[in-house]
Each structure stands twice: as C-alpha cells, then as structure tokens.
Coordinates of C-alpha atoms in Angstrom, one line a residue:
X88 CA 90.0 44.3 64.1
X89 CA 87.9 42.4 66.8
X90 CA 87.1 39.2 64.5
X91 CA 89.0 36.2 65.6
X92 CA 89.7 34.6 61.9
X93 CA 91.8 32.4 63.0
X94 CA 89.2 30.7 64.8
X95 CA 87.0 30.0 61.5
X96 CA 90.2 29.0 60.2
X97 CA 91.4 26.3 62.5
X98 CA 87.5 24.5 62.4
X99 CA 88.7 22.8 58.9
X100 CA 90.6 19.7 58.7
X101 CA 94.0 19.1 57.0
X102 CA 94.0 19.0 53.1
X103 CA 94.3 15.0 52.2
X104 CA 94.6 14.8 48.2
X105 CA 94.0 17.2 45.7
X106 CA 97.9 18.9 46.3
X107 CA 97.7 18.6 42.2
X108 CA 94.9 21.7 42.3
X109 CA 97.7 23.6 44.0
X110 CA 100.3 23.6 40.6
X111 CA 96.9 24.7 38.5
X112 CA 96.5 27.6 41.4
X113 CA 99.7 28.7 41.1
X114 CA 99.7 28.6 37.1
X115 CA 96.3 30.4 36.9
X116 CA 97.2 32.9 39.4
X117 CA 100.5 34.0 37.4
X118 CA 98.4 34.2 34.4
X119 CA 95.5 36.3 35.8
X120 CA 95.4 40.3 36.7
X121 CA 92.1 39.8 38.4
X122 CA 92.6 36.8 40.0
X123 CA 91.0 32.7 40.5
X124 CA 87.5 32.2 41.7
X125 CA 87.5 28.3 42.8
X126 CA 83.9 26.6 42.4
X127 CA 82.3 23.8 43.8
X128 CA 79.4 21.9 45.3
X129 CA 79.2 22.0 49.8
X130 CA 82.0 19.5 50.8
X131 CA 84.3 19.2 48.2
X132 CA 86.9 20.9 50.5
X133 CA 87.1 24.3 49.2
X134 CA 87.3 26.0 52.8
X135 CA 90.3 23.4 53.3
X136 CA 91.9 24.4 50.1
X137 CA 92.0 27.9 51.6
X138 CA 93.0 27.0 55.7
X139 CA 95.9 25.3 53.6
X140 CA 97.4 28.3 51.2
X141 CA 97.0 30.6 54.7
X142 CA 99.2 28.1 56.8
X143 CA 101.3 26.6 54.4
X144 CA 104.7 28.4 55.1
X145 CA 106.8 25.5 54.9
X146 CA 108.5 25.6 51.4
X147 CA 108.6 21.9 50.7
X148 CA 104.7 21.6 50.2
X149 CA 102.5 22.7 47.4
X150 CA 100.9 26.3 47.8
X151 CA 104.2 28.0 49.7
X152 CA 104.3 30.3 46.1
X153 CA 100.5 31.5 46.9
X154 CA 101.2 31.9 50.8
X155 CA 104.1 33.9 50.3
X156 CA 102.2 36.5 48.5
X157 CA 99.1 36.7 50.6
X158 CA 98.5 40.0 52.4
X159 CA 95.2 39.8 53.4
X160 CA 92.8 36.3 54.1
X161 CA 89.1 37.0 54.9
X162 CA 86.6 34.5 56.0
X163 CA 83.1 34.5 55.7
X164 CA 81.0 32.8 58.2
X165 CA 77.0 33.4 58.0
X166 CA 76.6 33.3 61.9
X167 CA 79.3 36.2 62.3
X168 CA 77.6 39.7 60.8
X169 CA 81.1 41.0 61.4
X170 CA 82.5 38.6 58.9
X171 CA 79.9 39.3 56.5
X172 CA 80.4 43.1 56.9
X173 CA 81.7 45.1 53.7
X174 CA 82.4 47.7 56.0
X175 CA 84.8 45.6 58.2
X176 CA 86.5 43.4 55.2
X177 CA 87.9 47.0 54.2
X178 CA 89.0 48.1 57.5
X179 CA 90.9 44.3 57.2
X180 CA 92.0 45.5 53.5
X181 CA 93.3 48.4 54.7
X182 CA 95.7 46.3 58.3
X183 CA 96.3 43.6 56.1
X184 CA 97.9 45.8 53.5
X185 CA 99.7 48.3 55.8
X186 CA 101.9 45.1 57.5
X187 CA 102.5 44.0 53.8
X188 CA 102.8 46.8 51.5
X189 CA 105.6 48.8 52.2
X190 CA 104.9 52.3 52.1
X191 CA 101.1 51.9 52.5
X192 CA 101.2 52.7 56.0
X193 CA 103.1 56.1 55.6
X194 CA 100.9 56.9 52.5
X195 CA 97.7 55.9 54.6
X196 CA 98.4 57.7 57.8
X197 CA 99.4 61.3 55.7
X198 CA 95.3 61.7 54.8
X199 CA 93.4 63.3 58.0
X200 CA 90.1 61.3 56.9
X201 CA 91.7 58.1 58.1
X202 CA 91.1 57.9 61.5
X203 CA 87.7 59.1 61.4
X204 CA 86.6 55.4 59.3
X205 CA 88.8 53.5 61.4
X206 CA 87.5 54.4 64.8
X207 CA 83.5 55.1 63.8
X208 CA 81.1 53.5 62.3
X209 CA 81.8 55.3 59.1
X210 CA 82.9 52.4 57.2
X211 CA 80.0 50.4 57.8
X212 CA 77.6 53.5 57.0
X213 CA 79.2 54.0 53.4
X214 CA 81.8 51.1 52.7
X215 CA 82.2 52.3 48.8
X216 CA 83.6 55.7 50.2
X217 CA 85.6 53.5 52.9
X218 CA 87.4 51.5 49.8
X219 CA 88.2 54.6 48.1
X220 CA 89.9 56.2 51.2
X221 CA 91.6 53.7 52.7
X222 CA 92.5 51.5 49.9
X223 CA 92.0 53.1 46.4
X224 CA 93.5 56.4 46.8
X225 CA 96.8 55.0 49.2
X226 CA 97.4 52.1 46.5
X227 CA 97.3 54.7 43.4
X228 CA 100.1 56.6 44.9
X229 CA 102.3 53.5 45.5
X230 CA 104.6 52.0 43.2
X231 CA 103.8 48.6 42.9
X232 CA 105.2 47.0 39.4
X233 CA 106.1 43.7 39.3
X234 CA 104.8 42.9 43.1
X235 CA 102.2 40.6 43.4
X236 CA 99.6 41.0 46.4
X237 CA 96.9 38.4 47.0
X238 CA 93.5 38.5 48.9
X239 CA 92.0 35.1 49.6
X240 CA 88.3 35.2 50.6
X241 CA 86.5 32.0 51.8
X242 CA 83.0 31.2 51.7
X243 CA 82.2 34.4 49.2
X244 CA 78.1 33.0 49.2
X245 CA 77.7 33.2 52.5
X246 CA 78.3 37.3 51.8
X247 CA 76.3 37.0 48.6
X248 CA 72.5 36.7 49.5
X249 CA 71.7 37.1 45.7
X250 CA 69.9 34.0 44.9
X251 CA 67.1 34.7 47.6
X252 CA 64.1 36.7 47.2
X253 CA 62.7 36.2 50.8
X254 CA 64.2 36.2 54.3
X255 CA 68.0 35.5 55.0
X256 CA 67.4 33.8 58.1
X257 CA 68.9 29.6 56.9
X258 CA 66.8 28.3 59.5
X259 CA 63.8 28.6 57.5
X260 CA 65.5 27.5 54.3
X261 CA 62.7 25.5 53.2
X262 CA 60.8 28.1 51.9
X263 CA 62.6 29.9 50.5
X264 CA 62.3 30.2 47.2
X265 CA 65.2 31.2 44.5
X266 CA 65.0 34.1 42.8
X267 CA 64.5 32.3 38.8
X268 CA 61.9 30.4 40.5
X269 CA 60.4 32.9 42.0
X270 CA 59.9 35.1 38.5
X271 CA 58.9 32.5 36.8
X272 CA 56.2 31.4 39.3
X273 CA 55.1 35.4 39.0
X274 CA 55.3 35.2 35.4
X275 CA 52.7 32.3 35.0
X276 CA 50.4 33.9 37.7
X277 CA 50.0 37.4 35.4
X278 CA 50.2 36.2 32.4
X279 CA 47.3 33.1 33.6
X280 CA 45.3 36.3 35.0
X281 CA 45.8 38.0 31.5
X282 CA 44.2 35.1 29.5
X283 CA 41.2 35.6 32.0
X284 CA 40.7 38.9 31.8
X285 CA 42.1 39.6 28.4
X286 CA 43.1 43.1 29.3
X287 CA 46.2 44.4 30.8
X288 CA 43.8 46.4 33.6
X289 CA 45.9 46.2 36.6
X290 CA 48.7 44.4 35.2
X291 CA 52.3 46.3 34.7
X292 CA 53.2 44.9 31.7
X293 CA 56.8 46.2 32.2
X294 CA 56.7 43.7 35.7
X295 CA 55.8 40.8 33.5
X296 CA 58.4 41.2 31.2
X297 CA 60.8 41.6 34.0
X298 CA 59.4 38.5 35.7
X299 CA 59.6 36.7 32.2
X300 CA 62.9 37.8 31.3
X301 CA 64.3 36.6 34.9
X302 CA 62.5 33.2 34.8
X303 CA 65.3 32.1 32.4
X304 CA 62.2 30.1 30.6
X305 CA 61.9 29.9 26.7
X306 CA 58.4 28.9 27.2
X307 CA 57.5 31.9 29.3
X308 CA 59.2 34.3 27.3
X309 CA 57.3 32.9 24.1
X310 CA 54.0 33.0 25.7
X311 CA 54.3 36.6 27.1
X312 CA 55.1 37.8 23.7
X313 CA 52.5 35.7 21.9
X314 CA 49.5 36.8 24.8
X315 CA 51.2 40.4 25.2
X316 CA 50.6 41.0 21.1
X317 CA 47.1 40.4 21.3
X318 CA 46.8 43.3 22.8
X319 CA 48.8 45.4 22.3
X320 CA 46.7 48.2 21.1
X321 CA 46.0 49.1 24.5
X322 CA 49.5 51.0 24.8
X323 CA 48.6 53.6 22.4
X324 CA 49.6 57.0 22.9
X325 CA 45.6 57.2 24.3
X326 CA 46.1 55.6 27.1
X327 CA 49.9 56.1 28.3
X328 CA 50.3 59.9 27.4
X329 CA 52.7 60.6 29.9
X330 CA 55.4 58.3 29.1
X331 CA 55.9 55.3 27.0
X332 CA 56.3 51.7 27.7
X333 CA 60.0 51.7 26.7
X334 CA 60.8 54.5 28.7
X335 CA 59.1 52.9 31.2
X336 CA 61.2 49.9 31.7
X337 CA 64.1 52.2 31.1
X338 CA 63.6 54.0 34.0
X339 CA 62.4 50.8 36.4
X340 CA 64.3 48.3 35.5
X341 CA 68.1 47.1 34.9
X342 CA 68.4 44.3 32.6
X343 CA 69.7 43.3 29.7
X344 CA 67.1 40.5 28.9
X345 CA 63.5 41.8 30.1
X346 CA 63.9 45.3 27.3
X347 CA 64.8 43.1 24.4
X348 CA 61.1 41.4 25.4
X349 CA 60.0 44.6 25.0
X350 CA 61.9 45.9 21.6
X351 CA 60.2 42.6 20.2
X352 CA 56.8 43.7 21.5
X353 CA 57.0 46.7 20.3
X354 CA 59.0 46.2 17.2
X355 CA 56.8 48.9 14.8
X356 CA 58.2 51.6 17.2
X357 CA 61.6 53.4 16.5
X358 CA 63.9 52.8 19.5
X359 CA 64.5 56.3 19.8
X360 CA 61.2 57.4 19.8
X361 CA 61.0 60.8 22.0
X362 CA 58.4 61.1 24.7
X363 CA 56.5 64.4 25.1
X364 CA 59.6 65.3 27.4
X365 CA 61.7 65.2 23.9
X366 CA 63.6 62.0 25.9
X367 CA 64.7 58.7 24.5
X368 CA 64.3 55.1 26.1
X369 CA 68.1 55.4 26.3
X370 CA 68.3 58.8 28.1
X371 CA 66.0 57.6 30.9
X372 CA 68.0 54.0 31.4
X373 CA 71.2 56.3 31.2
X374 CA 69.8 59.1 33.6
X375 CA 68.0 56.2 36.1
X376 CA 71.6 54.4 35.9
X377 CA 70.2 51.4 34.5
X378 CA 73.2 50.6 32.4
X379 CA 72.4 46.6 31.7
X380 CA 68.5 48.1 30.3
X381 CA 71.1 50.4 28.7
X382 CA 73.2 48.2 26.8
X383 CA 70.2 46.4 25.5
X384 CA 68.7 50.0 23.7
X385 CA 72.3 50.3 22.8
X386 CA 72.9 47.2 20.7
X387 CA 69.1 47.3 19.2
X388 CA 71.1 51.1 17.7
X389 CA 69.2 53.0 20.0
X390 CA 71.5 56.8 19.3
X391 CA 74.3 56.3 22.1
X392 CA 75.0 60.5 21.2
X393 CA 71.3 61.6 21.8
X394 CA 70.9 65.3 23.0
X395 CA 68.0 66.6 24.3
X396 CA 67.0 70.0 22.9
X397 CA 68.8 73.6 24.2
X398 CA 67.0 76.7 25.7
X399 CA 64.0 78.0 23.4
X400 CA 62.5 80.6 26.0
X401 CA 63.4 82.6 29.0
X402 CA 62.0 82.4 32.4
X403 CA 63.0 85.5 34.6
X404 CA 61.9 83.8 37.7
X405 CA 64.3 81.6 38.4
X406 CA 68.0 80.9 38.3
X407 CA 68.5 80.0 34.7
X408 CA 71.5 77.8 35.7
X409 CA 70.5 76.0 38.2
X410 CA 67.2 75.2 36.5
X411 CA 69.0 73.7 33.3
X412 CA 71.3 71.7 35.9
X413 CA 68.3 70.5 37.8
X414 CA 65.1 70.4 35.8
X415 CA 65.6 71.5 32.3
X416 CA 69.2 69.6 31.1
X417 CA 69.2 71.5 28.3
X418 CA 72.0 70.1 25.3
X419 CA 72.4 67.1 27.9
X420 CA 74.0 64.0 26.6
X421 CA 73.6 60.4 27.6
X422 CA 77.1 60.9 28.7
X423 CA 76.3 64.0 30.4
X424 CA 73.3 63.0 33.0
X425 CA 74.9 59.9 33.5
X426 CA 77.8 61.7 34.7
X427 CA 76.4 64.4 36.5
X428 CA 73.8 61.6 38.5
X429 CA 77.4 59.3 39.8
X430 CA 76.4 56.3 37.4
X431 CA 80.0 54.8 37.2
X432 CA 78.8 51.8 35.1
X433 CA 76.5 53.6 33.1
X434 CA 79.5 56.1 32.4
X435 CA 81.5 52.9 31.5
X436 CA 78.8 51.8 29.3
X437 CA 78.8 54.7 27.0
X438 CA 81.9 55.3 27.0
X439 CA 83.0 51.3 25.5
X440 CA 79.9 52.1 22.7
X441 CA 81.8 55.1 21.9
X442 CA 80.1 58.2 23.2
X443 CA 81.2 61.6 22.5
X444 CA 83.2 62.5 25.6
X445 CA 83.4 65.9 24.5
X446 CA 79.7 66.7 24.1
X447 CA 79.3 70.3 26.2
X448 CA 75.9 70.7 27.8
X449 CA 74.2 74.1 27.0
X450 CA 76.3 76.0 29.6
X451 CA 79.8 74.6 28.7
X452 CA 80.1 71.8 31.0
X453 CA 81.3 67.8 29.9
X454 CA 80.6 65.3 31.8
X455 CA 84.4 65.1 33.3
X456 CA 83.1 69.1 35.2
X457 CA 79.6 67.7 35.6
X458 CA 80.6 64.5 37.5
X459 CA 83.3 66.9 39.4
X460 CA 81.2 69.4 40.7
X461 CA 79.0 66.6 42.0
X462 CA 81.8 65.1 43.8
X463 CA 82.0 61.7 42.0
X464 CA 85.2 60.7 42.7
X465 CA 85.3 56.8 40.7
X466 CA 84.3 58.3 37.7
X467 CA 86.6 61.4 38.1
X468 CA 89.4 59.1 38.7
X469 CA 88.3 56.8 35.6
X470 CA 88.4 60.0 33.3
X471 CA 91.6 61.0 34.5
X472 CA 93.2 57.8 34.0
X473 CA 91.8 56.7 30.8
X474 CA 90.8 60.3 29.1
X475 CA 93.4 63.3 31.2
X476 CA 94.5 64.1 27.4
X477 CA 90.8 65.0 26.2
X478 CA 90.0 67.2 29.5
X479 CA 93.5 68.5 30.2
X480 CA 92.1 71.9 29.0
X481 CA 89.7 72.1 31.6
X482 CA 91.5 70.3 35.2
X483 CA 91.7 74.4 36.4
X484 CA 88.0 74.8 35.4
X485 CA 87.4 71.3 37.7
X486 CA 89.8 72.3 40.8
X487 CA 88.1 75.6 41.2
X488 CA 84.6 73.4 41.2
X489 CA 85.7 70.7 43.9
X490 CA 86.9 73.9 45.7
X491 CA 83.9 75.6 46.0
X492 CA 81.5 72.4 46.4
X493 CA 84.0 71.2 49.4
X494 CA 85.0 67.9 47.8
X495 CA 88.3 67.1 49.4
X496 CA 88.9 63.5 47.8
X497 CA 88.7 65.2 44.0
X498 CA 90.5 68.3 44.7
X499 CA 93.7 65.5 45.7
X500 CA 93.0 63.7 42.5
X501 CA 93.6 66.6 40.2
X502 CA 96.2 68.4 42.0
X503 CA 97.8 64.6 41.6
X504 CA 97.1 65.5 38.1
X505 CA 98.6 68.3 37.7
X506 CA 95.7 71.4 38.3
X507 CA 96.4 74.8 38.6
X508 CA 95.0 77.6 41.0
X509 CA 95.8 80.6 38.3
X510 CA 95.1 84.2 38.9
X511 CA 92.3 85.4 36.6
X512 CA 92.3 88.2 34.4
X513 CA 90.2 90.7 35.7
X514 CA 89.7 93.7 33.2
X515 CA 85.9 94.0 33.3
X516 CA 85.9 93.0 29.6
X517 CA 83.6 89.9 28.7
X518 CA 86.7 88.3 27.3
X519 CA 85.5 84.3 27.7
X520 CA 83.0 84.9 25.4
X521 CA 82.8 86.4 21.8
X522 CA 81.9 90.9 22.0
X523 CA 78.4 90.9 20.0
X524 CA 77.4 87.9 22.5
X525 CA 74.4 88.7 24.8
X526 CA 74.7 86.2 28.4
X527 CA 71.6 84.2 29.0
X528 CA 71.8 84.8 32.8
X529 CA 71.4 89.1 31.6
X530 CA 68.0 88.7 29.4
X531 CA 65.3 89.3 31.9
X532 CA 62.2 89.4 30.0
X533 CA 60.7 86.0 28.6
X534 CA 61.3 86.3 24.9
X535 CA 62.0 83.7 22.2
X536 CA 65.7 83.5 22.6
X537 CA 65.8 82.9 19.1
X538 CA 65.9 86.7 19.0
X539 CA 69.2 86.6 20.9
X540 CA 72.7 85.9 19.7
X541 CA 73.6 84.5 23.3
X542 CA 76.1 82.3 25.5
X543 CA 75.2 80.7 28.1
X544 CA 77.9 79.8 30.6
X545 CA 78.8 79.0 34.1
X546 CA 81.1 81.7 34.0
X547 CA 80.6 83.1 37.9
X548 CA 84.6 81.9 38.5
X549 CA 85.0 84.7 35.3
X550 CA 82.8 87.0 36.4
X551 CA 84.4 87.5 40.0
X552 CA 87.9 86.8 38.9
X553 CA 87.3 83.8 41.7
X554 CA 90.5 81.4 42.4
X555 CA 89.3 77.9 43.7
X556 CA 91.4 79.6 47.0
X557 CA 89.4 82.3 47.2
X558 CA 85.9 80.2 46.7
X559 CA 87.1 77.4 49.5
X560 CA 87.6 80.3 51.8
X561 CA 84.1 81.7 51.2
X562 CA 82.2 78.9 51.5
X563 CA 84.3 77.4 54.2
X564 CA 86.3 74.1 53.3
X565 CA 89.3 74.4 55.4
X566 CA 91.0 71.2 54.4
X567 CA 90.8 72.3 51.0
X568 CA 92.2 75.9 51.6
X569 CA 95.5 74.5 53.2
X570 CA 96.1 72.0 51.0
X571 CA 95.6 74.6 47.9
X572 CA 98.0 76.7 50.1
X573 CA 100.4 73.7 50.6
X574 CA 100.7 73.1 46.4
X575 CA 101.0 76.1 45.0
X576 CA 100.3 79.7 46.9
X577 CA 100.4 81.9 44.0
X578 CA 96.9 82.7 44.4
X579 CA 97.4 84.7 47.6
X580 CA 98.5 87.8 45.8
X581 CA 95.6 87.5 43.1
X582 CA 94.8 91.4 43.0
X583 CA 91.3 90.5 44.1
X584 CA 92.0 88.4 47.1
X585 CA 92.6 91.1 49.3
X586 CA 89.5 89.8 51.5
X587 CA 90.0 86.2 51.4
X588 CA 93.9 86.8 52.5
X589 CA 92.3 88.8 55.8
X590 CA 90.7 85.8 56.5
X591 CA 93.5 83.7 56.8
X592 CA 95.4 86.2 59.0
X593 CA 92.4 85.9 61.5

C-alpha cells in the first residue's frame, strides 16, 4: 500500500484526560460482536483517542488490551482520495490481516484471483467483489474461535458523504445544503405549486411523498396528506392505466417512511391490489430491490408469499425457458425475483418476515438455484449458512449451474459444502418426471395448456446426461474444470463423457 498512515497519524497531539473512556472501551468492546462506534462533536479529541489505542504498546497505560488486538487501523483524511477509497481500505484489510491472522496468508495466496485485485485496478472498479475475495471467503475457511481481531477506522464521515445533496468539494461548504433540508425545502415548493394549481398536472406525487417523508417534518407530512386527499380522484384507474401509484413508489423509491404516506393516501385500496401485470406493490419493491419500501408493504400485511400466476398459453416462437426466466416469471415468488435479481437485503428482508424458502418457480427452481445460476455469491453464502439443511437436496442441481455459467467463487462455496459432480442416469426414459407428463419445452403449437397435463422443467443437465465437468468443458471455464477434477474425478468415466475427456487430453 502506497498511503503513508502513519503520517495522518502522527498530526494529532497526545491524549491529556479522558484515560477513564479507555476502561468503558475496553468493557464495551468485550461485550460487543460488532464492535464500538465512538461519537462526537469536531474537537472533542476523537482522532486522539484513536493515535493513542494505535501507539499505546506500553502495558502500564490504559488502551494496551485494545492495541494488542488491533490488526488493521485505517484513517480517513478528506484531502487523500486514497484514504477515502473502499477499494484501497480492502487491499489494507486484506495486509493488515495476513501479518496478524495466522494462516490468512497461506489461505489468501492458494486462490489464483488474488493477484489480479492486488496489482490492478480491480478493487477500486468493484470493491464488494474485492471484500469477498480477499477477505470474506479466506476468513470463512479460518478457524478463528475465541480470537479477537479489531479494525479501528478514524474519521468514518469524511468517507460518508451522506448528508450532502450537492457537490463534495468543503470549500464551498456554505452552500451546501443537507439532505433533510433539502427535502423539506422541495416538499414546500410542490406542494405550494399544488395549492395554486389545484391539480397534480406535472407533479409526481410519488416525489412529493418522498420529499415529505425525508423532510423528517410532521407539518409537511400532515399537509401533503391533507392537500394530496383533495384530489385524489385524479389517480383513478382512468388516468394511470399502466401501473398504479403504489407500485409506483415501489419500484422508484427505497423507504420505509415515504410508502406509509402513501398507504395512508390511499387507504380504500387493498395493499395487494394487482396491476394489469397481475403484480403486487410488494413484488415490484422486492423485484426493484427496494427492501426498506419493502418492509413498509410488509408490516401494513401486504402477502410476503405472493406468486404471480403460471403458464396459461404457449408461444412456439421463443425459448419457453428463457422467456419465463426473463420476461414472463411465471409461479415467481417475492423470494424468487429477489433472488434471482442479487438483492441481498431484500433476500434478508423476506426471509426475517418468514417467506417460503421453498416456493419453486414454474420450472422447478428456488431462489437458493435462481440466485446460483446468476452468480450471487453473498446470498448463496447466506443460504448455505443459515438454510444448507432446506436446499441440501439440490447443492448437485447448483454445482452443475455455477459450472456451466462459469462462476468460480460459488462453485468453491458448495464444493466447501459438500456438492457432488454424479454421473447421470442415461436410459432415454423421462425418469425426472411422472410417464403420462407432456414437457412444456415439446408442445409446439399455441394451445391453452390447460389441455395439457405438463412439466415444465429446466431439465437440459437430464436430458444430456450433462455433469457440471462436462458443461465447464463445453462452455469453456477452465478454473472450474480443474478444480472439479481436483475434488472428485469420478465424472471422467461418465459413459457419456467420451468427448469432453478428448478435450482434456488435447
């Protein structure tokens, strides 16, 4: 790392007073798994407090039990983009912890991918995927019980650009304008030019809930419900046939405060009222990711099982499965889309409001495969440590997807697991599926499938007798082909690899 810290360090002067705060520290910090976020006003010595617990190695003085445990310090300056860098403050994770943890090093060096983030830019590109493989995935193979590791960060605001809705340049700090003060200085503008033109032409009334909401003011939220009712007729299914306001704000905002304003607007309305999509409010927030708008639907009992409806018709023209994965979603939960999209808090959301984990969309697939075969690796890694004994049944079914969609990261997480690469049965008998059963992906005329006693599956890895071996091979993922071999090699004398083992000869 090419940031001098201890620079930023040394500008503070020695802690006079407060050694009291450090017997508190110490206390809170043995209580707490997440850790002690210290508060207070510009000058009341914070940064001090912190230049103090990183140079106190003498054990006489207060602090030497926090210093002995600190692996990693990390100080934010708001004139040094490299400090402020989330990019960076992993790759200083990922140092701090390989001269501190034992074993992290070793466990670090064995993944190829680890050189590529630390000498590119690839960490300041896509710092979330930088966590996960130089930090995340190395400390869930470690042992760690009863070791204690701590990460101080000074200055956290001066990373934090939150409370600003204009420029982040400090010179000009005088006009800026905070982000509360801001909505509520929108709020009173639209809801000044609705008493004028007593219409909501031109006006989004799902903006000046969210501008009402966000202004924190009682006031403001009382008048835009009071003005917003007198005309409220204007929101009819006349005049907004495409989608209504609730699934509106659903899909455009995230919070928790602006759709209760709404709810209360639009009280006479069931929460789950279906668009002409046959969609929920709650689908779209869950689909969009807009878990906070979410929660809100949730606790007014918006349905946190909703399903949309399943195939009615057939259209010969197109790849029945990937239609329903991309346009249709037919049988999708909540669960489901959120899943499949890579909303990890949206996915945590329905999941504490107790969804149905097992809901299967139309074609067989829960929203453990669906967030697997889009390569989402945090929630994969959430289902497998919280849920592995619901979709135990179905790891094989998830290697041979990460196999074939080249997803390196989750193919490691459920071999960890404990997936399999089996040899299919390969007998030309339909046997997945019940014998009268007609397959959706066979009916080529556009009928009412009503007509038709019919599964629908993504059953190609069935159909082919595929391994996830033989489907990394054919579509080209390398890493993923040795380390399949590496495991378990089994799958080399599948009777219908013959091809695929030619390949690896050459």
């Amino acid at each position: 790392m090419d940031i001098d810290l201890d620079f930023y360090r040394s500008q503070h002067d020695e802690l006079s007073g407060r050694e009291w705060l450090f017997n508190e520290l110490d206390e809170n910090m043995f209580f707490s798994k997440r850790g002690v976020l210290l508060l207070a006003e510009m000058g009341y010595g914070k940064s001090a407090i912190v230049a103090h617990l990183i140079c106190q190695s003498d054990k006489r003085f207060p602090g030497y039990e926090i210093y002995q445990h600190i692996a990693v310090y990390r100080i934010c300056n708001f004139y040094s983009r490299k400090t402020l860098s989330p990019g960076n403050f992993v790759k200083n994770l990922a140092g701090g912890f390989s001269k501190r943890i034992p074993g992290f090093l070793q466990s670090l060096q064995k993944n190829s991918r680890f050189k590529t983030y630390f000498e590119s830019d690839r960490c300041e590109e896509d710092p979330e995927g930088c966590l996960d493989v130089l930090v995340l995935k190395v400390l869930n193979y470690l042992d760690m019980v009863n070791n204690t590791y701590i990460v101080v960060i000074d200055a956290l605001d001066e990373c934090i650009e939150l409370a600003y809705l204009t420029d982040n340049i400090r010179k000009t700090e005088q006009f800026y304008v905070s982000k509360r003060d801001g909505c509520r200085l929108f709020a009173k503008y639209l809801l000044n030019l609705l008493r004028q033109q007593r219409s909501f032409t031109n006006i989004s009334i799902v903006d000046l809930a969210s501008y009402a909401a966000c202004s924190s003011d009682k006031e403001i939220k009382y008048k835009f419900l009071q003005n917003s009712k007198k005309y409220i007729s204007e929101f009819s299914e006349v005049y907004i046939p495409e989608m209504y306001i609730l699934h509106q704000a659903a899909g455009k905002l995230n919070s928790y405060t602006a759709m209760p304003l709404l709810l209360d607007l639009f009280s006479l309305r069931p929460v789950d009222e279906t668009d002409k999509g046959n969609i929920t409010a709650s689908y779209v927030a869950a689909a969009s990711g807009n878990h906070r708008s979410l929660k809100a639907l949730l606790d007014c009992h918006a349905d946190v099982n909703f399903v949309r409806l399943g195939p009615r018709f057939i259209n010969e023209t197109v790849d029945m499965l990937q239609f329903c994965k991309t346009f249709a979603f037919w049988e999708y939960s909540l669960l489901n889309i959120a899943a499949q999209n890579g909303h990890f808090k949206t996915v945590l959301t329905l999941i504490r409001d107790n969804a149905n984990i097992s809901h299967q969309t139309s074609f067989g697939s829960n929203s453990f495969l669906l967030a697997v075969e889009n390569g989402y690796t945090h929630i994969v890694q959430e289902y497998l440590l919280r849920l592995k004994s619901v979709f135990i049944t179905n790891l094989n079914q998830a290697l041979y997807f990460s196999a074939k969609n080249g997803y390196v990261d989750v193919v490691d997480l459920l071999l960890y697991h404990g997936a399999e690469d089996l040899c299919l049965s390969c007998n030309s008998s339909q046997y997945w599926a019940f014998f009268h059963q007609t397959r959706l992906q066979s009916i080529d005329s556009g009928e009412d499938l009503r007509l038709y006693d019919f599964v629908f599956l993504d059953d190609r890895r069935y159909i082919k007798c595929e391994t996830a071996l033989e489907v990394a091979i054919r579509n080209g993922h390398t890493e993923i082909v040795w380390r399949l071999i590496e495991i378990r090699n089994y799958t080399l004398r599948c009777r219908e690899a013959v091809v695929e083992h030619l390949y690896l000869r050459q």
